[in-house]
Short mmCIF file of C-alpha atoms in Angstrom, two decimals:
data_model
loop_
_atom_site.label_atom_id
_atom_site.label_comp_id
_atom_site.label_asym_id
_atom_site.label_seq_id
_atom_site.Cartn_x
_atom_site.Cartn_y
_atom_site.Cartn_z
CA MET A 167 19.77 3.03 -18.40
CA THR A 168 18.26 2.06 -21.73
CA VAL A 169 15.01 0.13 -21.67
CA TYR A 170 16.85 -3.12 -22.49
CA GLU A 171 19.34 -2.54 -19.68
CA ARG A 172 16.45 -2.00 -17.28
CA ILE A 173 14.73 -5.21 -18.37
CA GLU A 174 17.97 -7.19 -18.11
CA LEU A 175 18.50 -5.99 -14.54
CA LEU A 176 14.88 -6.55 -13.51
CA LEU A 177 14.54 -10.13 -14.75
CA ASP A 178 16.47 -13.30 -13.99
CA LYS A 179 19.54 -13.47 -16.21
CA GLY A 180 18.76 -14.76 -19.70
CA SER A 181 15.03 -15.20 -19.06
CA PHE A 182 13.62 -12.34 -21.15
CA VAL A 183 11.64 -13.27 -24.26
CA GLU A 184 10.70 -10.26 -26.40
CA THR A 185 7.44 -10.21 -28.33
CA ASP A 186 6.31 -8.00 -31.22
CA ARG A 187 9.81 -6.63 -31.78
CA TYR A 188 9.10 -5.98 -35.49
CA VAL A 189 5.87 -4.01 -35.06
CA LYS A 190 5.87 -0.57 -36.73
CA HIS A 191 3.33 2.24 -36.67
CA LEU A 192 0.98 2.83 -39.63
CA CYS A 193 0.74 6.61 -39.40
CA THR A 194 1.22 8.55 -42.65
CA GLU A 195 0.59 12.08 -41.35
CA PHE A 196 3.27 14.76 -40.80
CA GLY A 197 5.91 12.75 -42.64
CA MET A 198 5.67 9.83 -40.24
CA GLU A 199 5.64 7.34 -43.13
CA ARG A 200 9.38 8.08 -43.48
CA LYS A 201 10.03 7.42 -39.76
CA ARG A 202 9.16 3.80 -39.11
CA ILE A 203 11.30 2.01 -36.51
CA ALA A 204 10.94 -1.64 -35.53
CA GLY A 205 9.33 -1.93 -32.10
CA ASP A 206 7.94 1.62 -32.36
CA GLY A 207 9.25 2.76 -28.98
CA VAL A 208 7.87 0.05 -26.67
CA VAL A 209 9.59 -3.21 -25.70
CA CYS A 210 7.23 -6.02 -24.65
CA GLY A 211 7.68 -9.59 -23.48
CA TYR A 212 7.91 -11.94 -20.54
CA GLY A 213 10.54 -13.45 -18.29
CA LYS A 214 11.23 -14.64 -14.75
CA ILE A 215 11.75 -13.05 -11.36
CA ASP A 216 13.15 -15.58 -8.88
CA GLY A 217 11.97 -18.29 -11.26
CA ARG A 218 8.37 -17.02 -11.45
CA THR A 219 6.86 -15.76 -14.71
CA VAL A 220 6.09 -12.06 -15.11
CA PHE A 221 4.98 -10.06 -18.14
CA LEU A 222 6.29 -6.59 -18.84
CA TYR A 223 6.44 -3.66 -21.20
CA GLY A 224 8.88 -0.78 -21.23
CA PHE A 225 8.79 2.57 -23.04
CA ASP A 226 11.90 3.56 -24.97
CA PHE A 227 12.27 7.33 -24.70
CA SER A 228 14.87 7.34 -27.48
CA VAL A 229 12.18 6.41 -30.03
CA PHE A 230 9.60 9.16 -30.63
CA GLY A 231 10.04 10.30 -27.02
CA GLY A 232 8.43 7.12 -25.76
CA SER A 233 5.08 8.35 -27.05
CA LEU A 234 2.18 5.94 -27.37
CA SER A 235 1.04 4.99 -30.86
CA ALA A 236 -1.89 2.81 -31.84
CA ALA A 237 0.59 0.09 -32.81
CA ASN A 238 2.46 -0.09 -29.55
CA ALA A 239 -0.79 0.27 -27.59
CA LYS A 240 -1.83 -3.02 -29.21
CA LYS A 241 1.51 -4.51 -28.14
CA ILE A 242 0.92 -3.48 -24.52
CA ALA A 243 -2.69 -4.69 -24.61
CA LYS A 244 -1.49 -8.07 -25.89
CA VAL A 245 0.94 -8.37 -22.96
CA GLN A 246 -1.82 -7.42 -20.50
CA ASP A 247 -4.15 -10.03 -22.02
CA MET A 248 -1.47 -12.71 -21.81
CA ALA A 249 -0.70 -11.84 -18.19
CA LEU A 250 -4.39 -12.11 -17.32
CA LYS A 251 -4.80 -15.43 -19.13
CA CYS A 252 -1.66 -16.90 -17.60
CA GLY A 253 -2.26 -15.53 -14.11
CA ALA A 254 1.05 -13.69 -13.81
CA PRO A 255 2.01 -10.18 -12.62
CA VAL A 256 2.47 -7.42 -15.19
CA ILE A 257 5.11 -4.70 -14.82
CA GLY A 258 5.22 -1.44 -16.77
CA LEU A 259 8.45 0.58 -17.12
CA TYR A 260 7.38 4.12 -17.96
CA ASP A 261 9.54 6.71 -19.70
CA SER A 262 6.97 8.29 -21.96
CA GLY A 263 5.91 11.62 -23.39
CA GLY A 264 2.26 10.53 -23.51
CA ALA A 265 0.03 10.24 -26.55
CA ARG A 266 1.71 10.54 -29.96
CA ILE A 267 0.42 13.84 -31.29
CA GLN A 268 0.80 12.85 -34.93
CA GLU A 269 -1.74 10.04 -34.51
CA GLY A 270 -4.45 12.04 -32.74
CA VAL A 271 -7.47 9.97 -31.74
CA GLU A 272 -5.74 6.69 -32.65
CA SER A 273 -3.25 7.21 -29.84
CA LEU A 274 -5.98 8.23 -27.39
CA THR A 275 -7.92 5.10 -28.26
CA GLY A 276 -4.80 3.09 -27.50
CA PHE A 277 -4.64 4.52 -23.99
CA ALA A 278 -8.30 3.61 -23.46
CA GLU A 279 -7.56 -0.01 -24.38
CA ILE A 280 -4.73 -0.12 -21.84
CA PHE A 281 -6.84 1.52 -19.09
CA ARG A 282 -9.66 -0.96 -19.62
CA ARG A 283 -7.28 -3.87 -19.17
CA ASN A 284 -5.79 -2.27 -16.06
CA VAL A 285 -9.26 -2.23 -14.55
CA MET A 286 -10.15 -5.76 -15.64
CA SER A 287 -6.87 -7.06 -14.20
CA SER A 288 -7.34 -5.26 -10.88
CA GLY A 289 -7.62 -7.73 -8.04
CA VAL A 290 -6.81 -10.62 -10.38
CA ILE A 291 -3.07 -10.19 -11.02
CA PRO A 292 -0.61 -7.80 -9.34
CA GLN A 293 0.15 -4.73 -11.48
CA ILE A 294 3.29 -2.70 -10.83
CA SER A 295 4.48 0.50 -12.50
CA ALA A 296 7.97 2.00 -12.46
CA ILE A 297 8.20 5.65 -13.48
CA MET A 298 11.76 5.95 -14.77
CA GLY A 299 11.56 9.23 -16.63
CA PRO A 300 9.01 11.92 -17.49
CA CYS A 301 5.42 10.72 -17.87
CA ALA A 302 2.79 13.13 -19.10
CA GLY A 303 -0.88 13.04 -19.90
CA GLY A 304 -2.35 9.62 -20.52
CA SER A 305 0.88 7.91 -19.48
CA CYS A 306 0.06 8.83 -15.86
CA TYR A 307 -3.34 7.21 -15.69
CA SER A 308 -2.35 3.65 -16.44
CA PRO A 309 0.16 3.66 -13.54
CA ALA A 310 -2.49 5.25 -11.33
CA LEU A 311 -4.74 2.26 -12.04
CA THR A 312 -2.06 -0.24 -11.01
CA ASP A 313 -1.38 -1.50 -7.50
CA PHE A 314 2.05 0.01 -6.82
CA ILE A 315 4.06 2.84 -8.34
CA PHE A 316 7.84 3.18 -7.96
CA MET A 317 9.68 6.39 -8.85
CA VAL A 318 13.33 7.45 -9.14
CA LYS A 319 14.48 10.56 -7.30
CA GLY A 320 15.49 13.36 -9.67
CA GLU A 321 14.61 11.33 -12.78
CA SER A 322 10.88 10.57 -12.58
CA GLN A 323 8.06 13.03 -13.11
CA MET A 324 4.33 12.50 -13.49
CA PHE A 325 1.83 15.16 -14.43
CA VAL A 326 -1.34 15.39 -16.46
CA THR A 327 -0.34 18.77 -17.87
CA GLY A 328 3.28 19.92 -18.01
CA PRO A 329 4.80 23.15 -16.69
CA ASN A 330 4.31 25.04 -19.97
CA VAL A 331 0.59 24.26 -20.07
CA VAL A 332 0.22 25.13 -16.40
CA LYS A 333 1.87 28.50 -16.97
CA GLN A 334 -0.26 29.17 -20.04
CA GLU A 335 -3.55 28.28 -18.36
CA THR A 336 -3.04 29.42 -14.75
CA ALA A 337 0.03 31.72 -14.88
CA GLU A 338 1.69 29.52 -12.22
CA GLU A 339 5.46 29.15 -12.56
CA CYS A 340 6.89 25.68 -11.89
CA ASP A 341 9.35 23.16 -13.23
CA LYS A 342 8.90 19.42 -13.79
CA GLU A 343 10.26 18.44 -10.37
CA THR A 344 8.12 20.82 -8.32
CA LEU A 345 5.05 19.96 -10.39
CA GLY A 346 5.31 16.19 -10.39
CA GLY A 347 8.66 14.91 -9.15
CA ALA A 348 9.15 11.78 -7.07
CA ASP A 349 9.22 13.64 -3.75
CA VAL A 350 5.97 15.43 -4.59
CA HIS A 351 4.12 12.19 -5.32
CA ALA A 352 5.70 10.39 -2.37
CA SER A 353 4.86 12.99 0.28
CA LEU A 354 2.06 15.21 -1.04
CA SER A 355 -0.16 13.46 -3.57
CA GLY A 356 0.25 9.90 -2.27
CA THR A 357 0.49 8.59 -5.83
CA CYS A 358 3.91 6.96 -5.35
CA SER A 359 4.45 3.80 -3.30
CA LEU A 360 8.23 4.06 -3.00
CA VAL A 361 10.97 6.48 -4.08
CA CYS A 362 14.34 5.01 -5.08
CA GLU A 363 17.73 6.66 -5.50
CA ASN A 364 18.42 5.31 -9.00
CA ASP A 365 17.21 2.92 -11.70
CA ALA A 366 19.01 -0.08 -10.20
CA GLU A 367 17.49 0.40 -6.75
CA CYS A 368 14.06 0.85 -8.31
CA LEU A 369 14.28 -2.40 -10.26
CA MET A 370 15.68 -4.34 -7.29
CA SER A 371 12.82 -3.02 -5.13
CA ILE A 372 10.30 -4.32 -7.66
CA ARG A 373 11.96 -7.73 -7.57
CA GLU A 374 11.73 -7.66 -3.79
CA LEU A 375 8.05 -6.67 -3.82
CA ILE A 376 7.22 -9.46 -6.30
CA GLY A 377 8.73 -11.90 -3.79
CA PHE A 378 6.05 -11.00 -1.24
CA LEU A 379 3.13 -11.41 -3.67
CA PRO A 380 1.24 -14.31 -5.21
CA SER A 381 1.15 -14.49 -9.00
CA ASN A 382 -2.64 -14.11 -9.03
CA ASN A 383 -5.73 -14.03 -6.84
CA MET A 384 -6.18 -17.81 -6.92
CA GLU A 385 -2.80 -18.50 -5.33
CA ASP A 386 -1.12 -17.82 -2.01
CA ALA A 387 2.09 -15.82 -1.75
CA PRO A 388 5.33 -17.83 -1.94
CA VAL A 389 6.23 -19.55 1.32
CA HIS A 390 9.86 -19.22 2.37
CA LYS A 391 11.61 -21.74 4.57
CA ALA A 392 11.14 -20.56 8.15
CA THR A 393 14.73 -20.07 9.26
CA ASP A 394 13.89 -17.63 12.06
CA GLU A 395 12.74 -19.25 15.31
CA LEU A 396 8.94 -19.26 15.43
CA THR A 397 8.75 -18.94 19.22
CA ARG A 398 11.48 -16.34 19.46
CA ASP A 399 10.92 -14.04 22.44
CA CYS A 400 11.29 -10.35 21.61
CA HIS A 401 12.42 -8.88 24.92
CA GLU A 402 13.37 -5.65 23.16
CA LEU A 403 9.62 -4.97 22.96
CA ASP A 404 9.25 -4.86 26.75
CA ASN A 405 10.42 -1.25 26.88
CA VAL A 406 9.05 0.14 23.60
CA VAL A 407 5.64 1.40 24.80
CA PRO A 408 6.13 4.25 27.31
CA ASP A 409 4.32 4.21 30.65
CA SER A 410 2.85 7.64 29.94
CA PRO A 411 0.07 7.65 27.31
CA SER A 412 1.26 11.04 26.05
CA ILE A 413 4.81 10.02 25.14
CA PRO A 414 5.28 8.99 21.48
CA TYR A 415 7.24 6.02 20.18
CA ASP A 416 8.00 4.48 16.78
CA ILE A 417 5.58 1.68 15.89
CA ARG A 418 8.25 0.21 13.61
CA ASP A 419 10.08 -0.75 16.80
CA ILE A 420 7.27 -3.26 17.33
CA ILE A 421 6.79 -4.37 13.71
CA GLN A 422 10.41 -5.04 12.78
CA PRO A 423 11.39 -7.31 15.70
CA ILE A 424 8.43 -9.63 15.16
CA CYS A 425 9.05 -10.11 11.42
CA ASP A 426 11.24 -12.96 10.21
CA HIS A 427 14.85 -11.79 10.49
CA GLN A 428 13.43 -8.43 11.64
CA TYR A 429 12.84 -7.30 8.05
CA PHE A 430 9.89 -5.06 7.16
CA PHE A 431 9.27 -3.80 3.59
CA GLU A 432 7.49 -0.48 4.18
CA LEU A 433 5.44 1.25 1.48
CA MET A 434 4.48 4.93 1.20
CA PRO A 435 6.67 5.90 4.19
CA ASP A 436 6.53 9.65 3.47
CA PHE A 437 2.79 10.00 2.86
CA ALA A 438 0.35 10.03 5.79
CA SER A 439 3.13 9.02 8.16
CA ASN A 440 0.60 8.66 10.99
CA ILE A 441 -0.17 5.21 9.62
CA VAL A 442 2.38 2.58 8.56
CA ILE A 443 1.78 -0.07 5.90
CA GLY A 444 3.98 -2.72 4.34
CA PHE A 445 4.90 -6.37 4.04
CA GLY A 446 6.84 -8.71 6.26
CA ARG A 447 7.11 -12.45 6.72
CA MET A 448 6.12 -14.43 9.77
CA ALA A 449 6.97 -18.15 9.83
CA GLY A 450 8.04 -17.72 6.20
CA ARG A 451 4.66 -16.45 5.02
CA THR A 452 3.78 -12.99 3.70
CA VAL A 453 1.83 -10.73 6.06
CA GLY A 454 0.44 -7.25 5.41
CA PHE A 455 0.93 -4.83 8.32
CA VAL A 456 -1.29 -1.84 9.07
CA ALA A 457 -0.25 0.15 12.13
CA ASN A 458 -0.93 3.50 13.75
CA GLN A 459 2.22 5.59 14.21
CA PRO A 460 2.32 7.40 17.60
CA ASN A 461 5.37 9.34 16.37
CA CYS A 462 3.18 11.33 13.95
CA LEU A 463 -0.01 13.14 14.99
CA ALA A 464 -0.07 10.77 18.00
CA GLY A 465 -1.27 8.08 15.59
CA ALA A 466 -4.61 9.82 14.96
CA ILE A 467 -6.36 8.89 11.72
CA ASP A 468 -6.79 11.68 9.15
CA ILE A 469 -8.00 11.84 5.55
CA ASN A 470 -4.74 10.78 3.94
CA ALA A 471 -4.12 7.96 6.42
CA SER A 472 -7.61 6.63 5.71
CA ASP A 473 -6.98 6.48 1.97
CA LYS A 474 -3.53 4.96 2.39
CA ALA A 475 -4.68 2.21 4.74
CA ALA A 476 -7.92 1.35 2.95
CA ARG A 477 -6.27 0.73 -0.42
CA PHE A 478 -3.56 -1.43 1.12
CA ILE A 479 -6.11 -3.47 3.09
CA SER A 480 -8.10 -4.00 -0.08
CA PHE A 481 -5.00 -5.13 -1.99
CA CYS A 482 -4.08 -7.68 0.69
CA ASP A 483 -7.62 -9.04 0.66
CA CYS A 484 -7.56 -9.33 -3.15
CA PHE A 485 -4.41 -11.44 -3.03
CA ASN A 486 -4.99 -13.66 0.01
CA ILE A 487 -2.45 -11.91 2.23
CA PRO A 488 -3.28 -12.05 5.97
CA LEU A 489 -3.51 -8.73 7.80
CA VAL A 490 -1.83 -7.89 11.09
CA VAL A 491 -3.03 -4.64 12.66
CA ILE A 492 -1.02 -2.96 15.41
CA GLU A 493 -3.19 -0.38 17.07
CA ASP A 494 -2.36 2.67 19.15
CA VAL A 495 -4.92 5.27 18.13
CA PRO A 496 -6.38 8.19 20.13
CA GLY A 497 -9.12 8.81 17.57
CA PHE A 498 -9.73 10.64 14.31
CA LEU A 499 -7.79 13.87 13.81
CA PRO A 500 -9.98 16.81 14.88
CA GLY A 501 -10.20 20.10 13.00
CA VAL A 502 -12.29 22.19 10.63
CA GLY A 503 -10.00 21.29 7.72
CA GLN A 504 -10.47 17.58 8.32
CA GLU A 505 -14.24 17.85 8.69
CA HIS A 506 -14.65 20.02 5.60
CA GLY A 507 -12.24 17.79 3.68
CA GLY A 508 -14.47 14.79 4.30
CA ILE A 509 -12.91 12.84 7.18
CA ILE A 510 -16.28 11.13 7.68
CA ARG A 511 -16.32 9.85 4.11
CA HIS A 512 -12.62 9.02 4.00
CA GLY A 513 -12.55 7.44 7.45
CA ALA A 514 -15.40 5.18 6.40
CA LYS A 515 -13.06 3.64 3.82
CA ILE A 516 -11.01 1.90 6.52
CA VAL A 517 -13.95 0.27 8.26
CA TYR A 518 -15.34 -0.71 4.84
CA ALA A 519 -12.05 -2.28 3.76
CA PHE A 520 -11.50 -4.18 7.01
CA THR A 521 -15.08 -5.41 7.19
CA GLU A 522 -15.12 -6.52 3.56
CA ALA A 523 -11.79 -8.36 3.84
CA THR A 524 -12.13 -12.12 4.26
CA VAL A 525 -8.43 -12.94 4.79
CA PRO A 526 -7.18 -13.79 8.30
CA LYS A 527 -7.16 -10.59 10.38
CA ILE A 528 -5.23 -10.25 13.64
CA THR A 529 -5.25 -7.13 15.83
CA LEU A 530 -2.81 -6.19 18.59
CA ILE A 531 -3.63 -3.19 20.79
CA THR A 532 -0.48 -1.80 22.35
CA ARG A 533 -1.84 1.29 24.11
CA LYS A 534 -4.71 3.60 23.13
CA ALA A 535 -7.82 2.36 21.33
CA TYR A 536 -10.35 5.14 21.63
CA GLY A 537 -13.78 5.79 20.17
CA GLY A 538 -14.66 5.27 16.53
CA ALA A 539 -10.99 4.79 15.68
CA TYR A 540 -10.97 1.66 17.87
CA ILE A 541 -13.90 0.33 15.88
CA VAL A 542 -12.45 0.96 12.43
CA MET A 543 -8.98 -0.42 13.25
CA ASN A 544 -10.09 -4.03 12.85
CA SER A 545 -12.09 -4.50 16.04
CA LYS A 546 -13.73 -7.81 16.88
CA GLN A 547 -17.13 -6.49 15.79
CA THR A 548 -15.90 -5.50 12.32
CA GLY A 549 -14.56 -8.98 11.65
CA ALA A 550 -11.19 -9.43 13.32
CA ASP A 551 -10.43 -13.10 13.97
CA ILE A 552 -8.03 -12.85 16.90
CA ASN A 553 -7.66 -9.72 19.05
CA LEU A 554 -4.69 -9.39 21.38
CA ALA A 555 -3.68 -6.64 23.77
CA TYR A 556 -0.75 -5.62 25.93
CA PRO A 557 -1.44 -4.97 29.63
CA SER A 558 -0.85 -1.28 28.79
CA ALA A 559 -3.84 -1.21 26.39
CA GLU A 560 -6.68 1.25 27.03
CA ILE A 561 -10.00 0.59 25.27
CA ALA A 562 -12.54 3.32 25.86
CA VAL A 563 -14.75 5.93 24.24
CA MET A 564 -12.08 8.54 24.97
CA GLY A 565 -9.17 9.32 27.25
CA GLY A 566 -9.78 9.73 30.96
CA ARG A 567 -9.39 13.51 31.18
CA GLY A 568 -11.78 14.13 28.33
CA ALA A 569 -14.35 11.72 29.74
CA VAL A 570 -14.25 13.19 33.24
CA SER A 571 -14.47 16.76 31.94
CA ILE A 572 -17.69 15.82 30.14
CA LEU A 573 -19.29 13.52 32.70
CA TYR A 574 -18.39 15.59 35.76
CA ARG A 575 -17.97 19.10 34.46
CA GLU A 576 -19.73 20.57 37.51
CA GLU A 577 -17.42 18.90 40.03
CA SER A 578 -14.49 20.63 41.72
CA PRO A 579 -10.97 20.05 40.37
CA LYS A 580 -10.14 17.93 43.41
CA ARG A 581 -13.18 15.74 42.91
CA GLN A 582 -12.44 15.48 39.19
CA ALA A 583 -8.94 14.22 40.00
CA GLU A 584 -10.47 11.49 42.18
CA LEU A 585 -12.95 10.57 39.47
CA LEU A 586 -10.16 10.51 36.87
CA LYS A 587 -8.32 7.92 38.93
CA GLU A 588 -11.50 5.88 39.20
CA TYR A 589 -12.12 6.11 35.44
CA GLU A 590 -8.57 5.05 34.63
CA GLU A 591 -8.75 2.08 36.98
CA LYS A 592 -11.85 0.95 35.12
CA PHE A 593 -10.89 1.70 31.51
CA ALA A 594 -7.13 2.33 31.28
CA ASN A 595 -6.53 -1.40 30.90
CA PRO A 596 -7.69 -4.17 28.56
CA TYR A 597 -9.44 -6.31 31.16
CA CYS A 598 -12.90 -4.81 30.83
CA ALA A 599 -12.86 -5.60 27.09
CA ALA A 600 -11.38 -9.04 27.73
CA GLU A 601 -14.16 -9.85 30.20
CA ARG A 602 -16.66 -9.29 27.40
CA GLY A 603 -14.71 -11.31 24.81
CA TYR A 604 -13.73 -8.30 22.70
CA VAL A 605 -10.07 -9.12 23.40
CA ASP A 606 -9.12 -12.79 23.12
CA ASP A 607 -5.90 -12.68 25.10
CA ILE A 608 -3.70 -10.27 27.00
CA ILE A 609 -0.03 -10.90 26.28
CA GLN A 610 3.30 -9.58 27.44
CA PRO A 611 5.21 -7.61 24.78
CA TYR A 612 8.00 -10.19 24.51
CA GLU A 613 5.41 -12.80 23.50
CA THR A 614 4.20 -10.79 20.49
CA ARG A 615 5.88 -12.73 17.68
CA THR A 616 4.87 -16.12 19.06
CA ALA A 617 1.29 -15.06 19.76
CA ILE A 618 0.73 -13.54 16.31
CA ILE A 619 2.30 -16.51 14.50
CA ARG A 620 0.03 -18.87 16.44
CA ALA A 621 -3.01 -16.72 15.65
CA LEU A 622 -2.13 -16.67 11.94
CA ASP A 623 -1.61 -20.42 11.96
CA CYS A 624 -5.00 -20.88 13.62
CA CYS A 625 -6.69 -18.84 10.88
CA ARG A 626 -4.76 -20.21 7.91
CA ASN A 627 -7.68 -22.26 6.60
CA LYS A 628 -10.26 -19.59 7.32
CA SER A 629 -13.08 -19.72 4.78
CA ILE A 630 -15.88 -17.17 4.70
CA SER A 631 -17.63 -15.33 1.90
CA ASN A 632 -19.55 -12.09 1.67
CA PRO A 633 -23.15 -11.94 0.35
CA PRO A 634 -23.41 -12.46 -3.43
CA LYS A 635 -23.24 -9.16 -5.32
CA LYS A 636 -21.74 -7.57 -8.40
CA HIS A 637 -19.48 -5.46 -6.19
CA GLY A 638 -19.75 -3.22 -3.17
CA ASN A 639 -19.75 0.56 -3.21
CA MET A 640 -16.86 1.77 -1.09
CA PRO A 641 -17.03 5.47 -0.17
CA VAL A 642 -14.53 7.33 -2.36
#
């Protein structure tokens, strides 16, 4: 698609208003004074998505390879400023070769202006980037500063230095796809929020995401008419969690049925698959889900899962989106690689994000909730408002076998088996925690949707604030 075709498909029909269409660059080096094209390779303006105002800019690869000049950097900065003043989301459609070489420092300065506005807009208005072609150098960093990045399979690439530079500097052989294709950023680097099959799917996904989000941090997300029964029993959940604590299951089988019309908009599905994040609606209102995934690494938290969850939690808190946490976690992933890679530092990001968040926070424990992982996954003591549990929930320092092997290592195997049974009777259930008020209610699986909707409704007018400060210092 051309940049205009993309914009037409993204926005409500006939709503696009282009700005600065006559702007031209002022460069006179390398014969550029003879190559002056109206618009200069970037299309800017505003329009509507489902009747709500959004601002956008799109790079036109057919003009100077979509490279950034000082002139079109000013166009983009103007759009960012307008979006911030008007309290509306800003969307960038990237198909850019990076800084315009002919302009040198002028182009680099332009990128700096854009980056600064990305940072100033962070947490104030939603920022979304769509990578719809190759993006090199500085063109990668503005998307990286935005909230969500969409890419197109086989068409999108992002890299700071291209394959030729990599080969020249490191002697490594690679092509654009293996260096920075959509699959690489979706599964390995974690830079990409969602991979789409083509331009049309990418643009429709952005429209869908916008529908879950408020226009700015002073508003709530749009409320849809609740056409799905609020007290709908979900009997399909009664058989999702296996009786054995060692048998995996798909946590989506719990998330999807409790969402309105069983629809869940998952983000980053291929990166850190041991944790699941995304948006759904409950009683017509947007909810952010964070859930351990027993189907991958038994749901244990590792470095990548920590980063993935913490940033999503922080985004939801920025934009007044309640958090629902579905917990089945055996602990943090053990291993030398994890320890040396900084699991302590990265794992601290989750507890920081949950504790800092002031939006309504609901936790449901379906099965395991062990050790430090129980604490960081939105426990009562780190600020959860309502904590629920299934009768199958186990809240303990560790699993029974591990505990008995430490506490009674000198005992005979027969005696250890007896002690294991005793330990499980005491801790392999949620009642001990409920007796102490750490769990507010124990519910049957089929009651999940009703119980969470009621908890969210209870907390809707929640109002708390953190101590006055310039900003916190999250471990990074």
